[in-house]
Amino acid sequence: MTQNSDRASQAIELLGQQKLELSDRDREEIIERIRPTALIIHETIRVEGESELCRPVSALAWSGLAAGLSMGFSLVAQGVLQANLPQQSWSSIIVSLGYSIGFVIVVMGRQQLFTENTLTVILPLLNDRRRKVFMRVLRLWGIVLASNLLGAFIFASIVAQVGVFPPEFQKAFGEIGLRVIDGGFWITLLRAIFAGWLIALMVWLLPAAESSQLWVIVIITSLVGLGEFPHIIAGSVEVFYAVAIKAVSWSEYFGKFMIPTLIGNILGGVTLVAALNHAQVAQDDL
């Protein structure tokens, strides 16, 4: 918090030069109102990343499984809204709000989501580039991705096969799943970069958002849904549903969705958020 205090002191000094009298309470309020610097945000996320890298395998796996299951509610919310809304030009905006539900549950519930870790655990690696740290990052990525996908598959399979929802909702779920793979390899990869970029930006914004964290999550993830930018876990729930009802093959899931989306999400989060924001902090320290 030193940088914020220094900035506050400078501001108070300037105000003093203007012959304005400030009480101690005024000074404290000025310090509280100054936005956290990029360094403070960076270090907050880096320390969290260090903590995540030290978690045991079982804790990561259970948290990742919970996140994969929770992301299923993005499909449910979108399908319910799509089935109940009239076919109008504005309907997709409302449906995109449903896309944010799974992310709200996962992020506010502190569950492990793979795309969050394209920023959170990369900052410790950029700060300490030893092989030991790199292997810890790969370990966490592997565990979280596998458990996220397992949770997504379980949720989609249950929804598709148990008949929990009425036919009109199931029809909407299937349409959403087919829409996700409606692009070629390179288009999907490029669009996935935007998804990874936005989700990592969301993580970067959260430490400064304070009481507005919910709105940050809803706005950013709704934009991902509205822009139809593929997300490796939310999208997997949708495509797994299509696979379960035999509307999509496993080869289509891997070739048209999983591989390009995974590559794009990683590129977007690591290069456009983690690396760039680490670079600005590193330059500030020079």
PDB file of C-alpha atoms in Angstrom:
ATOM      1  CA  MET A   1       0.000   0.000   0.000  1.00  0.00           C
ATOM      2  CA  THR A   2       3.067   2.264   0.020  1.00  0.00           C
ATOM      3  CA  GLN A   3       2.495   3.583  -3.495  1.00  0.00           C
ATOM      4  CA  ASN A   4      -1.070   4.596  -2.650  1.00  0.00           C
ATOM      5  CA  SER A   5       0.129   6.369   0.499  1.00  0.00           C
ATOM      6  CA  ASP A   6       2.851   8.176  -1.463  1.00  0.00           C
ATOM      7  CA  ARG A   7       0.308   9.323  -4.020  1.00  0.00           C
ATOM      8  CA  ALA A   8      -2.000  10.491  -1.251  1.00  0.00           C
ATOM      9  CA  SER A   9       0.840  12.395   0.410  1.00  0.00           C
ATOM     10  CA  GLN A  10       1.659  14.119  -2.857  1.00  0.00           C
ATOM     11  CA  ALA A  11      -1.985  15.053  -3.366  1.00  0.00           C
ATOM     12  CA  ILE A  12      -2.254  16.385   0.188  1.00  0.00           C
ATOM     13  CA  GLU A  13       0.924  18.401  -0.290  1.00  0.00           C
ATOM     14  CA  LEU A  14      -0.511  19.970  -3.446  1.00  0.00           C
ATOM     15  CA  LEU A  15      -3.725  20.791  -1.635  1.00  0.00           C
ATOM     16  CA  GLY A  16      -1.682  22.345   1.161  1.00  0.00           C
ATOM     17  CA  GLN A  17       0.063  24.557  -1.351  1.00  0.00           C
ATOM     18  CA  GLN A  18      -3.388  25.813  -2.300  1.00  0.00           C
ATOM     19  CA  LYS A  19      -3.921  26.802   1.353  1.00  0.00           C
ATOM     20  CA  LEU A  20      -6.706  24.287   1.940  1.00  0.00           C
ATOM     21  CA  GLU A  21      -6.993  23.005   5.506  1.00  0.00           C
ATOM     22  CA  LEU A  22      -7.296  19.239   5.804  1.00  0.00           C
ATOM     23  CA  SER A  23      -8.212  17.354   8.927  1.00  0.00           C
ATOM     24  CA  ASP A  24      -6.751  13.937   9.699  1.00  0.00           C
ATOM     25  CA  ARG A  25     -10.072  12.417   8.679  1.00  0.00           C
ATOM     26  CA  ASP A  26      -9.900  14.211   5.313  1.00  0.00           C
ATOM     27  CA  ARG A  27      -6.406  12.838   4.766  1.00  0.00           C
ATOM     28  CA  GLU A  28      -7.556   9.285   5.558  1.00  0.00           C
ATOM     29  CA  GLU A  29     -10.493   9.609   3.177  1.00  0.00           C
ATOM     30  CA  ILE A  30      -8.205  10.809   0.364  1.00  0.00           C
ATOM     31  CA  ILE A  31      -5.965   7.772   0.870  1.00  0.00           C
ATOM     32  CA  GLU A  32      -8.993   5.446   0.794  1.00  0.00           C
ATOM     33  CA  ARG A  33     -10.355   7.003  -2.397  1.00  0.00           C
ATOM     34  CA  ILE A  34      -7.149   6.741  -4.423  1.00  0.00           C
ATOM     35  CA  ARG A  35      -7.377   3.804  -6.824  1.00  0.00           C
ATOM     36  CA  PRO A  36      -4.893   0.967  -6.281  1.00  0.00           C
ATOM     37  CA  THR A  37      -1.890   1.097  -8.584  1.00  0.00           C
ATOM     38  CA  ALA A  38      -1.075  -1.530 -11.213  1.00  0.00           C
ATOM     39  CA  LEU A  39       1.673  -2.790  -8.884  1.00  0.00           C
ATOM     40  CA  ILE A  40      -0.787  -3.391  -6.045  1.00  0.00           C
ATOM     41  CA  ILE A  41      -3.184  -5.250  -8.357  1.00  0.00           C
ATOM     42  CA  HIS A  42      -0.282  -7.246  -9.811  1.00  0.00           C
ATOM     43  CA  GLU A  43       1.050  -8.229  -6.379  1.00  0.00           C
ATOM     44  CA  THR A  44      -2.416  -9.119  -5.063  1.00  0.00           C
ATOM     45  CA  ILE A  45      -2.935 -11.541  -7.939  1.00  0.00           C
ATOM     46  CA  ARG A  46       0.650 -12.828  -7.802  1.00  0.00           C
ATOM     47  CA  VAL A  47       0.400 -13.670  -4.089  1.00  0.00           C
ATOM     48  CA  GLU A  48      -2.888 -15.460  -4.750  1.00  0.00           C
ATOM     49  CA  GLY A  49      -1.193 -17.356  -7.573  1.00  0.00           C
ATOM     50  CA  GLU A  50       1.668 -18.405  -5.302  1.00  0.00           C
ATOM     51  CA  SER A  51      -0.881 -19.770  -2.860  1.00  0.00           C
ATOM     52  CA  GLU A  52      -2.689 -21.717  -5.593  1.00  0.00           C
ATOM     53  CA  LEU A  53       0.561 -23.275  -6.827  1.00  0.00           C
ATOM     54  CA  CYS A  54       1.181 -24.682  -3.346  1.00  0.00           C
ATOM     55  CA  ARG A  55      -2.243 -26.323  -2.955  1.00  0.00           C
ATOM     56  CA  PRO A  56      -2.320 -30.133  -2.840  1.00  0.00           C
ATOM     57  CA  VAL A  57      -3.503 -32.134  -5.838  1.00  0.00           C
ATOM     58  CA  SER A  58      -6.716 -33.277  -4.152  1.00  0.00           C
ATOM     59  CA  ALA A  59      -7.761 -29.739  -3.230  1.00  0.00           C
ATOM     60  CA  LEU A  60      -7.179 -28.514  -6.799  1.00  0.00           C
ATOM     61  CA  ALA A  61      -9.019 -31.492  -8.273  1.00  0.00           C
ATOM     62  CA  TRP A  62     -12.110 -31.169  -6.072  1.00  0.00           C
ATOM     63  CA  SER A  63     -12.256 -27.417  -6.585  1.00  0.00           C
ATOM     64  CA  GLY A  64     -11.843 -27.870 -10.343  1.00  0.00           C
ATOM     65  CA  LEU A  65     -14.570 -30.511 -10.436  1.00  0.00           C
ATOM     66  CA  ALA A  66     -16.911 -28.187  -8.559  1.00  0.00           C
ATOM     67  CA  ALA A  67     -16.143 -25.413 -11.059  1.00  0.00           C
ATOM     68  CA  GLY A  68     -16.867 -27.678 -14.028  1.00  0.00           C
ATOM     69  CA  LEU A  69     -20.204 -28.683 -12.538  1.00  0.00           C
ATOM     70  CA  SER A  70     -21.062 -25.078 -11.669  1.00  0.00           C
ATOM     71  CA  MET A  71     -20.350 -23.899 -15.214  1.00  0.00           C
ATOM     72  CA  GLY A  72     -23.233 -26.099 -16.309  1.00  0.00           C
ATOM     73  CA  PHE A  73     -25.632 -23.497 -14.978  1.00  0.00           C
ATOM     74  CA  SER A  74     -24.524 -21.137 -17.742  1.00  0.00           C
ATOM     75  CA  LEU A  75     -26.013 -23.589 -20.245  1.00  0.00           C
ATOM     76  CA  VAL A  76     -29.153 -24.010 -18.159  1.00  0.00           C
ATOM     77  CA  ALA A  77     -29.692 -20.270 -17.734  1.00  0.00           C
ATOM     78  CA  GLN A  78     -29.124 -19.569 -21.433  1.00  0.00           C
ATOM     79  CA  GLY A  79     -31.424 -22.403 -22.503  1.00  0.00           C
ATOM     80  CA  VAL A  80     -34.241 -21.406 -20.151  1.00  0.00           C
ATOM     81  CA  LEU A  81     -34.047 -17.775 -21.294  1.00  0.00           C
ATOM     82  CA  GLN A  82     -33.835 -18.714 -24.975  1.00  0.00           C
ATOM     83  CA  ALA A  83     -36.843 -21.028 -24.693  1.00  0.00           C
ATOM     84  CA  ASN A  84     -38.978 -18.425 -22.935  1.00  0.00           C
ATOM     85  CA  LEU A  85     -38.063 -15.276 -24.865  1.00  0.00           C
ATOM     86  CA  PRO A  86     -39.654 -14.299 -28.185  1.00  0.00           C
ATOM     87  CA  GLN A  87     -37.474 -14.478 -31.291  1.00  0.00           C
ATOM     88  CA  GLN A  88     -36.504 -10.811 -31.391  1.00  0.00           C
ATOM     89  CA  SER A  89     -33.253  -8.984 -32.183  1.00  0.00           C
ATOM     90  CA  TRP A  90     -32.795  -8.044 -28.512  1.00  0.00           C
ATOM     91  CA  SER A  91     -33.320 -11.583 -27.182  1.00  0.00           C
ATOM     92  CA  SER A  92     -29.636 -12.521 -27.531  1.00  0.00           C
ATOM     93  CA  ILE A  93     -28.687  -9.700 -25.148  1.00  0.00           C
ATOM     94  CA  ILE A  94     -30.889 -11.165 -22.418  1.00  0.00           C
ATOM     95  CA  VAL A  95     -29.727 -14.710 -23.134  1.00  0.00           C
ATOM     96  CA  SER A  96     -26.096 -13.583 -22.760  1.00  0.00           C
ATOM     97  CA  LEU A  97     -26.862 -12.566 -19.171  1.00  0.00           C
ATOM     98  CA  GLY A  98     -27.611 -16.229 -18.512  1.00  0.00           C
ATOM     99  CA  TYR A  99     -24.110 -17.096 -19.719  1.00  0.00           C
ATOM    100  CA  SER A 100     -22.674 -15.210 -16.736  1.00  0.00           C
ATOM    101  CA  ILE A 101     -24.435 -17.357 -14.110  1.00  0.00           C
ATOM    102  CA  GLY A 102     -21.868 -20.154 -14.049  1.00  0.00           C
ATOM    103  CA  PHE A 103     -19.005 -17.663 -13.850  1.00  0.00           C
ATOM    104  CA  VAL A 104     -20.639 -15.834 -10.941  1.00  0.00           C
ATOM    105  CA  ILE A 105     -20.953 -19.105  -9.016  1.00  0.00           C
ATOM    106  CA  VAL A 106     -17.380 -20.168  -9.782  1.00  0.00           C
ATOM    107  CA  VAL A 107     -15.630 -16.848  -9.156  1.00  0.00           C
ATOM    108  CA  MET A 108     -17.609 -15.749  -6.106  1.00  0.00           C
ATOM    109  CA  GLY A 109     -17.424 -19.313  -4.737  1.00  0.00           C
ATOM    110  CA  ARG A 110     -13.612 -19.355  -5.151  1.00  0.00           C
ATOM    111  CA  GLN A 111     -13.655 -22.505  -7.290  1.00  0.00           C
ATOM    112  CA  GLN A 112     -10.776 -23.325  -9.649  1.00  0.00           C
ATOM    113  CA  LEU A 113     -11.470 -22.342 -13.265  1.00  0.00           C
ATOM    114  CA  PHE A 114      -8.804 -23.051 -15.881  1.00  0.00           C
ATOM    115  CA  THR A 115      -9.015 -19.725 -17.717  1.00  0.00           C
ATOM    116  CA  GLU A 116      -8.576 -17.702 -14.521  1.00  0.00           C
ATOM    117  CA  ASN A 117      -5.235 -19.435 -14.116  1.00  0.00           C
ATOM    118  CA  THR A 118      -3.941 -18.118 -17.438  1.00  0.00           C
ATOM    119  CA  LEU A 119      -3.311 -14.984 -15.347  1.00  0.00           C
ATOM    120  CA  THR A 120      -3.226 -15.928 -11.666  1.00  0.00           C
ATOM    121  CA  VAL A 121      -0.442 -18.522 -11.742  1.00  0.00           C
ATOM    122  CA  ILE A 122       1.404 -16.998 -14.704  1.00  0.00           C
ATOM    123  CA  LEU A 123       2.373 -13.880 -12.727  1.00  0.00           C
ATOM    124  CA  PRO A 124       4.435 -15.937 -10.228  1.00  0.00           C
ATOM    125  CA  LEU A 125       6.108 -17.653 -13.194  1.00  0.00           C
ATOM    126  CA  LEU A 126       6.948 -14.344 -14.871  1.00  0.00           C
ATOM    127  CA  ASN A 127       8.356 -13.151 -11.550  1.00  0.00           C
ATOM    128  CA  ASP A 128      10.385 -16.334 -10.956  1.00  0.00           C
ATOM    129  CA  ARG A 129      11.188 -18.189 -14.166  1.00  0.00           C
ATOM    130  CA  ARG A 130      12.837 -21.235 -12.670  1.00  0.00           C
ATOM    131  CA  ARG A 131      11.951 -24.687 -14.009  1.00  0.00           C
ATOM    132  CA  LYS A 132      10.494 -25.606 -10.611  1.00  0.00           C
ATOM    133  CA  VAL A 133       7.841 -22.883 -10.870  1.00  0.00           C
ATOM    134  CA  PHE A 134       7.120 -23.737 -14.512  1.00  0.00           C
ATOM    135  CA  MET A 135       6.459 -27.374 -13.581  1.00  0.00           C
ATOM    136  CA  ARG A 136       4.106 -26.268 -10.806  1.00  0.00           C
ATOM    137  CA  VAL A 137       2.167 -24.185 -13.318  1.00  0.00           C
ATOM    138  CA  LEU A 138       1.873 -27.156 -15.676  1.00  0.00           C
ATOM    139  CA  ARG A 139       0.791 -29.360 -12.765  1.00  0.00           C
ATOM    140  CA  LEU A 140      -1.958 -26.944 -11.751  1.00  0.00           C
ATOM    141  CA  TRP A 141      -3.106 -26.408 -15.342  1.00  0.00           C
ATOM    142  CA  GLY A 142      -3.325 -30.139 -15.987  1.00  0.00           C
ATOM    143  CA  ILE A 143      -5.250 -30.917 -12.807  1.00  0.00           C
ATOM    144  CA  VAL A 144      -7.661 -27.989 -13.105  1.00  0.00           C
ATOM    145  CA  LEU A 145      -8.338 -28.464 -16.829  1.00  0.00           C
ATOM    146  CA  ALA A 146      -8.987 -32.195 -16.448  1.00  0.00           C
ATOM    147  CA  SER A 147     -11.257 -31.748 -13.424  1.00  0.00           C
ATOM    148  CA  ASN A 148     -13.107 -28.811 -15.031  1.00  0.00           C
ATOM    149  CA  LEU A 149     -13.812 -30.899 -18.143  1.00  0.00           C
ATOM    150  CA  LEU A 150     -14.887 -33.898 -16.056  1.00  0.00           C
ATOM    151  CA  GLY A 151     -17.355 -31.740 -14.132  1.00  0.00           C
ATOM    152  CA  ALA A 152     -18.644 -30.211 -17.381  1.00  0.00           C
ATOM    153  CA  PHE A 153     -19.104 -33.684 -18.903  1.00  0.00           C
ATOM    154  CA  ILE A 154     -20.955 -35.040 -15.851  1.00  0.00           C
ATOM    155  CA  PHE A 155     -23.318 -32.059 -15.773  1.00  0.00           C
ATOM    156  CA  ALA A 156     -24.060 -32.163 -19.515  1.00  0.00           C
ATOM    157  CA  SER A 157     -24.598 -35.938 -19.478  1.00  0.00           C
ATOM    158  CA  ILE A 158     -27.056 -35.787 -16.589  1.00  0.00           C
ATOM    159  CA  VAL A 159     -29.031 -32.942 -18.176  1.00  0.00           C
ATOM    160  CA  ALA A 160     -29.139 -34.756 -21.536  1.00  0.00           C
ATOM    161  CA  GLN A 161     -30.007 -38.245 -20.325  1.00  0.00           C
ATOM    162  CA  VAL A 162     -32.057 -37.917 -17.138  1.00  0.00           C
ATOM    163  CA  GLY A 163     -34.766 -35.659 -18.552  1.00  0.00           C
ATOM    164  CA  VAL A 164     -34.610 -33.063 -15.790  1.00  0.00           C
ATOM    165  CA  PHE A 165     -35.867 -30.319 -18.104  1.00  0.00           C
ATOM    166  CA  PRO A 166     -38.887 -30.174 -20.421  1.00  0.00           C
ATOM    167  CA  PRO A 167     -38.468 -30.705 -24.196  1.00  0.00           C
ATOM    168  CA  GLU A 168     -38.475 -27.006 -25.085  1.00  0.00           C
ATOM    169  CA  PHE A 169     -35.517 -26.385 -22.784  1.00  0.00           C
ATOM    170  CA  GLN A 170     -33.670 -29.438 -24.091  1.00  0.00           C
ATOM    171  CA  LYS A 171     -34.189 -28.211 -27.648  1.00  0.00           C
ATOM    172  CA  ALA A 172     -32.633 -24.863 -26.682  1.00  0.00           C
ATOM    173  CA  PHE A 173     -29.680 -26.630 -25.032  1.00  0.00           C
ATOM    174  CA  GLY A 174     -29.043 -28.568 -28.235  1.00  0.00           C
ATOM    175  CA  GLU A 175     -29.231 -25.450 -30.408  1.00  0.00           C
ATOM    176  CA  ILE A 176     -26.714 -23.690 -28.163  1.00  0.00           C
ATOM    177  CA  GLY A 177     -24.328 -26.666 -28.362  1.00  0.00           C
ATOM    178  CA  LEU A 178     -24.504 -26.769 -32.159  1.00  0.00           C
ATOM    179  CA  ARG A 179     -23.942 -23.020 -32.403  1.00  0.00           C
ATOM    180  CA  VAL A 180     -20.692 -23.287 -30.424  1.00  0.00           C
ATOM    181  CA  ILE A 181     -18.986 -25.431 -33.102  1.00  0.00           C
ATOM    182  CA  ASP A 182     -20.358 -23.441 -36.029  1.00  0.00           C
ATOM    183  CA  GLY A 183     -16.939 -22.236 -37.205  1.00  0.00           C
ATOM    184  CA  GLY A 184     -13.675 -23.463 -38.667  1.00  0.00           C
ATOM    185  CA  PHE A 185     -10.524 -24.248 -36.693  1.00  0.00           C
ATOM    186  CA  TRP A 186      -8.798 -20.892 -37.205  1.00  0.00           C
ATOM    187  CA  ILE A 187     -11.913 -18.765 -36.703  1.00  0.00           C
ATOM    188  CA  THR A 188     -12.630 -20.605 -33.457  1.00  0.00           C
ATOM    189  CA  LEU A 189      -9.023 -20.137 -32.323  1.00  0.00           C
ATOM    190  CA  LEU A 190      -9.064 -16.404 -33.053  1.00  0.00           C
ATOM    191  CA  ARG A 191     -12.403 -15.905 -31.313  1.00  0.00           C
ATOM    192  CA  ALA A 192     -11.151 -17.956 -28.345  1.00  0.00           C
ATOM    193  CA  ILE A 193      -8.273 -15.489 -27.948  1.00  0.00           C
ATOM    194  CA  PHE A 194     -10.861 -12.805 -27.191  1.00  0.00           C
ATOM    195  CA  ALA A 195     -12.522 -15.065 -24.618  1.00  0.00           C
ATOM    196  CA  GLY A 196      -9.220 -15.774 -22.845  1.00  0.00           C
ATOM    197  CA  TRP A 197      -8.349 -12.077 -23.001  1.00  0.00           C
ATOM    198  CA  LEU A 198     -11.641 -10.984 -21.454  1.00  0.00           C
ATOM    199  CA  ILE A 199     -11.702 -13.607 -18.693  1.00  0.00           C
ATOM    200  CA  ALA A 200      -8.120 -12.785 -17.672  1.00  0.00           C
ATOM    201  CA  LEU A 201      -9.004  -9.070 -17.745  1.00  0.00           C
ATOM    202  CA  MET A 202     -11.918  -9.836 -15.440  1.00  0.00           C
ATOM    203  CA  VAL A 203      -9.501 -11.444 -12.966  1.00  0.00           C
ATOM    204  CA  TRP A 204      -7.192  -8.409 -13.259  1.00  0.00           C
ATOM    205  CA  LEU A 205     -10.082  -6.008 -12.521  1.00  0.00           C
ATOM    206  CA  LEU A 206     -11.501  -7.854  -9.502  1.00  0.00           C
ATOM    207  CA  PRO A 207      -8.983  -6.693  -6.838  1.00  0.00           C
ATOM    208  CA  ALA A 208      -9.838  -3.049  -7.562  1.00  0.00           C
ATOM    209  CA  ALA A 209     -13.580  -3.654  -7.951  1.00  0.00           C
ATOM    210  CA  GLU A 210     -14.285  -4.207  -4.223  1.00  0.00           C
ATOM    211  CA  SER A 211     -18.090  -4.112  -3.747  1.00  0.00           C
ATOM    212  CA  SER A 212     -18.629  -4.035  -7.526  1.00  0.00           C
ATOM    213  CA  GLN A 213     -17.056  -7.432  -8.185  1.00  0.00           C
ATOM    214  CA  LEU A 214     -20.382  -9.028  -9.085  1.00  0.00           C
ATOM    215  CA  TRP A 215     -21.007  -6.422 -11.788  1.00  0.00           C
ATOM    216  CA  VAL A 216     -17.520  -6.874 -13.218  1.00  0.00           C
ATOM    217  CA  ILE A 217     -18.105 -10.627 -13.529  1.00  0.00           C
ATOM    218  CA  VAL A 218     -21.564 -10.218 -15.069  1.00  0.00           C
ATOM    219  CA  ILE A 219     -20.558  -7.524 -17.572  1.00  0.00           C
ATOM    220  CA  ILE A 220     -17.353  -9.190 -18.778  1.00  0.00           C
ATOM    221  CA  THR A 221     -18.725 -12.727 -19.065  1.00  0.00           C
ATOM    222  CA  SER A 222     -21.961 -11.525 -20.671  1.00  0.00           C
ATOM    223  CA  LEU A 223     -19.821  -9.866 -23.330  1.00  0.00           C
ATOM    224  CA  VAL A 224     -18.058 -13.206 -23.881  1.00  0.00           C
ATOM    225  CA  GLY A 225     -21.446 -14.867 -24.336  1.00  0.00           C
ATOM    226  CA  LEU A 226     -22.917 -12.124 -26.506  1.00  0.00           C
ATOM    227  CA  GLY A 227     -19.841 -12.065 -28.743  1.00  0.00           C
ATOM    228  CA  GLU A 228     -19.969 -15.882 -28.968  1.00  0.00           C
ATOM    229  CA  PHE A 229     -16.301 -16.063 -28.004  1.00  0.00           C
ATOM    230  CA  PRO A 230     -15.642 -19.748 -27.176  1.00  0.00           C
ATOM    231  CA  HIS A 231     -14.632 -20.566 -23.611  1.00  0.00           C
ATOM    232  CA  ILE A 232     -13.032 -23.945 -23.011  1.00  0.00           C
ATOM    233  CA  ILE A 233     -15.171 -24.910 -19.984  1.00  0.00           C
ATOM    234  CA  ALA A 234     -18.496 -23.126 -20.545  1.00  0.00           C
ATOM    235  CA  GLY A 235     -18.372 -24.158 -24.197  1.00  0.00           C
ATOM    236  CA  SER A 236     -17.478 -27.739 -23.314  1.00  0.00           C
ATOM    237  CA  VAL A 237     -20.668 -28.077 -21.265  1.00  0.00           C
ATOM    238  CA  GLU A 238     -22.632 -26.923 -24.307  1.00  0.00           C
ATOM    239  CA  VAL A 239     -20.853 -29.209 -26.782  1.00  0.00           C
ATOM    240  CA  PHE A 240     -20.872 -32.163 -24.355  1.00  0.00           C
ATOM    241  CA  TYR A 241     -24.653 -31.836 -24.296  1.00  0.00           C
ATOM    242  CA  ALA A 242     -24.721 -31.986 -28.099  1.00  0.00           C
ATOM    243  CA  VAL A 243     -22.432 -35.042 -27.971  1.00  0.00           C
ATOM    244  CA  ALA A 244     -24.705 -36.726 -25.407  1.00  0.00           C
ATOM    245  CA  ILE A 245     -27.751 -36.333 -27.673  1.00  0.00           C
ATOM    246  CA  LYS A 246     -25.613 -37.536 -30.633  1.00  0.00           C
ATOM    247  CA  ALA A 247     -25.927 -34.270 -32.538  1.00  0.00           C
ATOM    248  CA  VAL A 248     -22.130 -33.845 -32.484  1.00  0.00           C
ATOM    249  CA  SER A 249     -19.357 -36.459 -32.688  1.00  0.00           C
ATOM    250  CA  TRP A 250     -16.359 -36.706 -30.387  1.00  0.00           C
ATOM    251  CA  SER A 251     -14.024 -35.931 -33.290  1.00  0.00           C
ATOM    252  CA  GLU A 252     -15.952 -32.691 -33.896  1.00  0.00           C
ATOM    253  CA  TYR A 253     -15.679 -31.805 -30.219  1.00  0.00           C
ATOM    254  CA  PHE A 254     -11.894 -32.221 -30.186  1.00  0.00           C
ATOM    255  CA  GLY A 255     -11.102 -30.945 -33.692  1.00  0.00           C
ATOM    256  CA  LYS A 256     -13.611 -28.128 -34.099  1.00  0.00           C
ATOM    257  CA  PHE A 257     -13.894 -26.945 -30.504  1.00  0.00           C
ATOM    258  CA  MET A 258     -11.548 -28.170 -27.767  1.00  0.00           C
ATOM    259  CA  ILE A 259      -8.139 -27.857 -29.438  1.00  0.00           C
ATOM    260  CA  PRO A 260      -8.587 -24.410 -31.071  1.00  0.00           C
ATOM    261  CA  THR A 261     -10.464 -23.040 -28.067  1.00  0.00           C
ATOM    262  CA  LEU A 262      -7.865 -24.227 -25.559  1.00  0.00           C
ATOM    263  CA  ILE A 263      -5.023 -22.735 -27.608  1.00  0.00           C
ATOM    264  CA  GLY A 264      -6.880 -19.450 -28.090  1.00  0.00           C
ATOM    265  CA  ASN A 265      -7.899 -19.085 -24.442  1.00  0.00           C
ATOM    266  CA  ILE A 266      -4.303 -19.654 -23.299  1.00  0.00           C
ATOM    267  CA  LEU A 267      -2.897 -17.192 -25.832  1.00  0.00           C
ATOM    268  CA  GLY A 268      -5.437 -14.526 -24.902  1.00  0.00           C
ATOM    269  CA  GLY A 269      -4.934 -14.812 -21.155  1.00  0.00           C
ATOM    270  CA  VAL A 270      -1.173 -15.319 -21.039  1.00  0.00           C
ATOM    271  CA  THR A 271       0.042 -12.908 -23.712  1.00  0.00           C
ATOM    272  CA  LEU A 272      -2.565 -10.135 -23.771  1.00  0.00           C
ATOM    273  CA  VAL A 273      -3.129  -9.828 -20.026  1.00  0.00           C
ATOM    274  CA  ALA A 274      -0.501 -11.607 -17.901  1.00  0.00           C
ATOM    275  CA  ALA A 275       2.567 -10.693 -19.970  1.00  0.00           C
ATOM    276  CA  LEU A 276       1.487  -7.133 -20.803  1.00  0.00           C
ATOM    277  CA  ASN A 277       0.466  -6.214 -17.267  1.00  0.00           C
ATOM    278  CA  HIS A 278       3.579  -7.802 -15.799  1.00  0.00           C
ATOM    279  CA  ALA A 279       5.651  -5.793 -18.284  1.00  0.00           C
ATOM    280  CA  GLN A 280       4.138  -2.470 -17.201  1.00  0.00           C
ATOM    281  CA  VAL A 281       4.830  -3.238 -13.543  1.00  0.00           C
ATOM    282  CA  ALA A 282       8.380  -4.330 -14.357  1.00  0.00           C
ATOM    283  CA  GLN A 283       8.964  -1.041 -16.194  1.00  0.00           C
ATOM    284  CA  ASP A 284       7.600   0.957 -13.236  1.00  0.00           C
ATOM    285  CA  ASP A 285      10.232  -0.668 -11.022  1.00  0.00           C
ATOM    286  CA  LEU A 286      13.114   0.431 -13.273  1.00  0.00           C
TER     287      LEU A 286
END
